[in-house]
Amino acid sequence: MENLQTENILNLRDDIVISEAELRHIVTSEMIRVGLMPSLTGFRYFKEMVLISLQQKYDDIKTMRLYAMAAELFGIRADALERSVRTLVTSSFYTSNGFAILSKFFGFSSIELPSVGQALTLINEYIIFNLFEQSMDKTEKRVFARRVR
């Protein structure tokens, strides 16, 4: 009998249904778009933190708990992971014009250097909004655009 592989389907906030593989791809591309540098070790750690928090509603998880969960996945100490992620956020912030895309998206004139928890919240909300917007049809988008203005 054949062993069929089933794709893991996730149900995120706001009734967004997406495959785990597609979510991984979107998170990676959006992290790069906002200016996080994939060449740094902290990138893959932070990506896992984003994925965990999107799937488990970040509001319910403390950043320190996310460090521990991600560190367990990679088999490293939480303090080493934290240092790598903090370096990623700091370095990327200063080389990406202060996360200009996030500033514009959230309507800020600028963003001060965020903590890892703040960066995680900003990126999560940015990704969720973009996924929500992609899931709407054209009529819904027009109605939504009128409400936002």
JSON list of N, CA and C in Angstrom, two decimals, residues 19 26 42 55 66 71 87 101 108 132 144 149:
[
{"chain": "A", "resi": 19, "resn": "SER", "atom": "N", "xyz": [-0.90, 26.32, 3.60]},
{"chain": "A", "resi": 19, "resn": "SER", "atom": "CA", "xyz": [-0.07, 25.14, 3.86]},
{"chain": "A", "resi": 19, "resn": "SER", "atom": "C", "xyz": [1.19, 25.60, 4.62]},
{"chain": "A", "resi": 26, "resn": "ILE", "atom": "N", "xyz": [6.49, 32.31, 2.43]},
{"chain": "A", "resi": 26, "resn": "ILE", "atom": "CA", "xyz": [6.04, 33.70, 2.61]},
{"chain": "A", "resi": 26, "resn": "ILE", "atom": "C", "xyz": [6.80, 34.38, 3.73]},
{"chain": "A", "resi": 42, "resn": "GLY", "atom": "N", "xyz": [21.21, 34.30, 12.78]},
{"chain": "A", "resi": 42, "resn": "GLY", "atom": "CA", "xyz": [19.98, 34.58, 13.50]},
{"chain": "A", "resi": 42, "resn": "GLY", "atom": "C", "xyz": [18.74, 34.57, 12.61]},
{"chain": "A", "resi": 55, "resn": "GLN", "atom": "N", "xyz": [1.64, 30.48, 14.34]},
{"chain": "A", "resi": 55, "resn": "GLN", "atom": "CA", "xyz": [0.80, 29.29, 14.50]},
{"chain": "A", "resi": 55, "resn": "GLN", "atom": "C", "xyz": [0.19, 29.19, 15.90]},
{"chain": "A", "resi": 66, "resn": "LEU", "atom": "N", "xyz": [9.69, 31.70, 23.46]},
{"chain": "A", "resi": 66, "resn": "LEU", "atom": "CA", "xyz": [9.99, 31.45, 22.04]},
{"chain": "A", "resi": 66, "resn": "LEU", "atom": "C", "xyz": [11.47, 31.13, 21.84]},
{"chain": "A", "resi": 71, "resn": "ALA", "atom": "N", "xyz": [15.31, 27.25, 20.30]},
{"chain": "A", "resi": 71, "resn": "ALA", "atom": "CA", "xyz": [16.61, 26.66, 20.65]},
{"chain": "A", "resi": 71, "resn": "ALA", "atom": "C", "xyz": [16.51, 25.14, 20.70]},
{"chain": "A", "resi": 87, "resn": "THR", "atom": "N", "xyz": [21.46, 40.12, 17.27]},
{"chain": "A", "resi": 87, "resn": "THR", "atom": "CA", "xyz": [22.41, 40.63, 16.28]},
{"chain": "A", "resi": 87, "resn": "THR", "atom": "C", "xyz": [21.72, 40.82, 14.93]},
{"chain": "A", "resi": 101, "resn": "ILE", "atom": "N", "xyz": [10.24, 49.81, 5.30]},
{"chain": "A", "resi": 101, "resn": "ILE", "atom": "CA", "xyz": [8.99, 49.23, 4.80]},
{"chain": "A", "resi": 101, "resn": "ILE", "atom": "C", "xyz": [7.98, 49.10, 5.94]},
{"chain": "A", "resi": 108, "resn": "PHE", "atom": "N", "xyz": [4.32, 54.98, 10.60]},
{"chain": "A", "resi": 108, "resn": "PHE", "atom": "CA", "xyz": [5.25, 55.68, 11.50]},
{"chain": "A", "resi": 108, "resn": "PHE", "atom": "C", "xyz": [6.15, 56.57, 10.67]},
{"chain": "A", "resi": 132, "resn": "PHE", "atom": "N", "xyz": [-4.02, 38.15, 4.80]},
{"chain": "A", "resi": 132, "resn": "PHE", "atom": "CA", "xyz": [-5.45, 38.48, 4.82]},
{"chain": "A", "resi": 132, "resn": "PHE", "atom": "C", "xyz": [-5.84, 39.19, 3.54]},
{"chain": "A", "resi": 144, "resn": "PHE", "atom": "N", "xyz": [-12.79, 46.95, 1.76]},
{"chain": "A", "resi": 144, "resn": "PHE", "atom": "CA", "xyz": [-11.80, 47.07, 2.82]},
{"chain": "A", "resi": 144, "resn": "PHE", "atom": "C", "xyz": [-10.99, 48.35, 2.65]},
{"chain": "A", "resi": 149, "resn": "ARG", "atom": "N", "xyz": [-9.40, 53.90, 4.66]},
{"chain": "A", "resi": 149, "resn": "ARG", "atom": "CA", "xyz": [-9.16, 55.33, 4.40]},
{"chain": "A", "resi": 149, "resn": "ARG", "atom": "C", "xyz": [-9.88, 56.12, 5.41]}
]
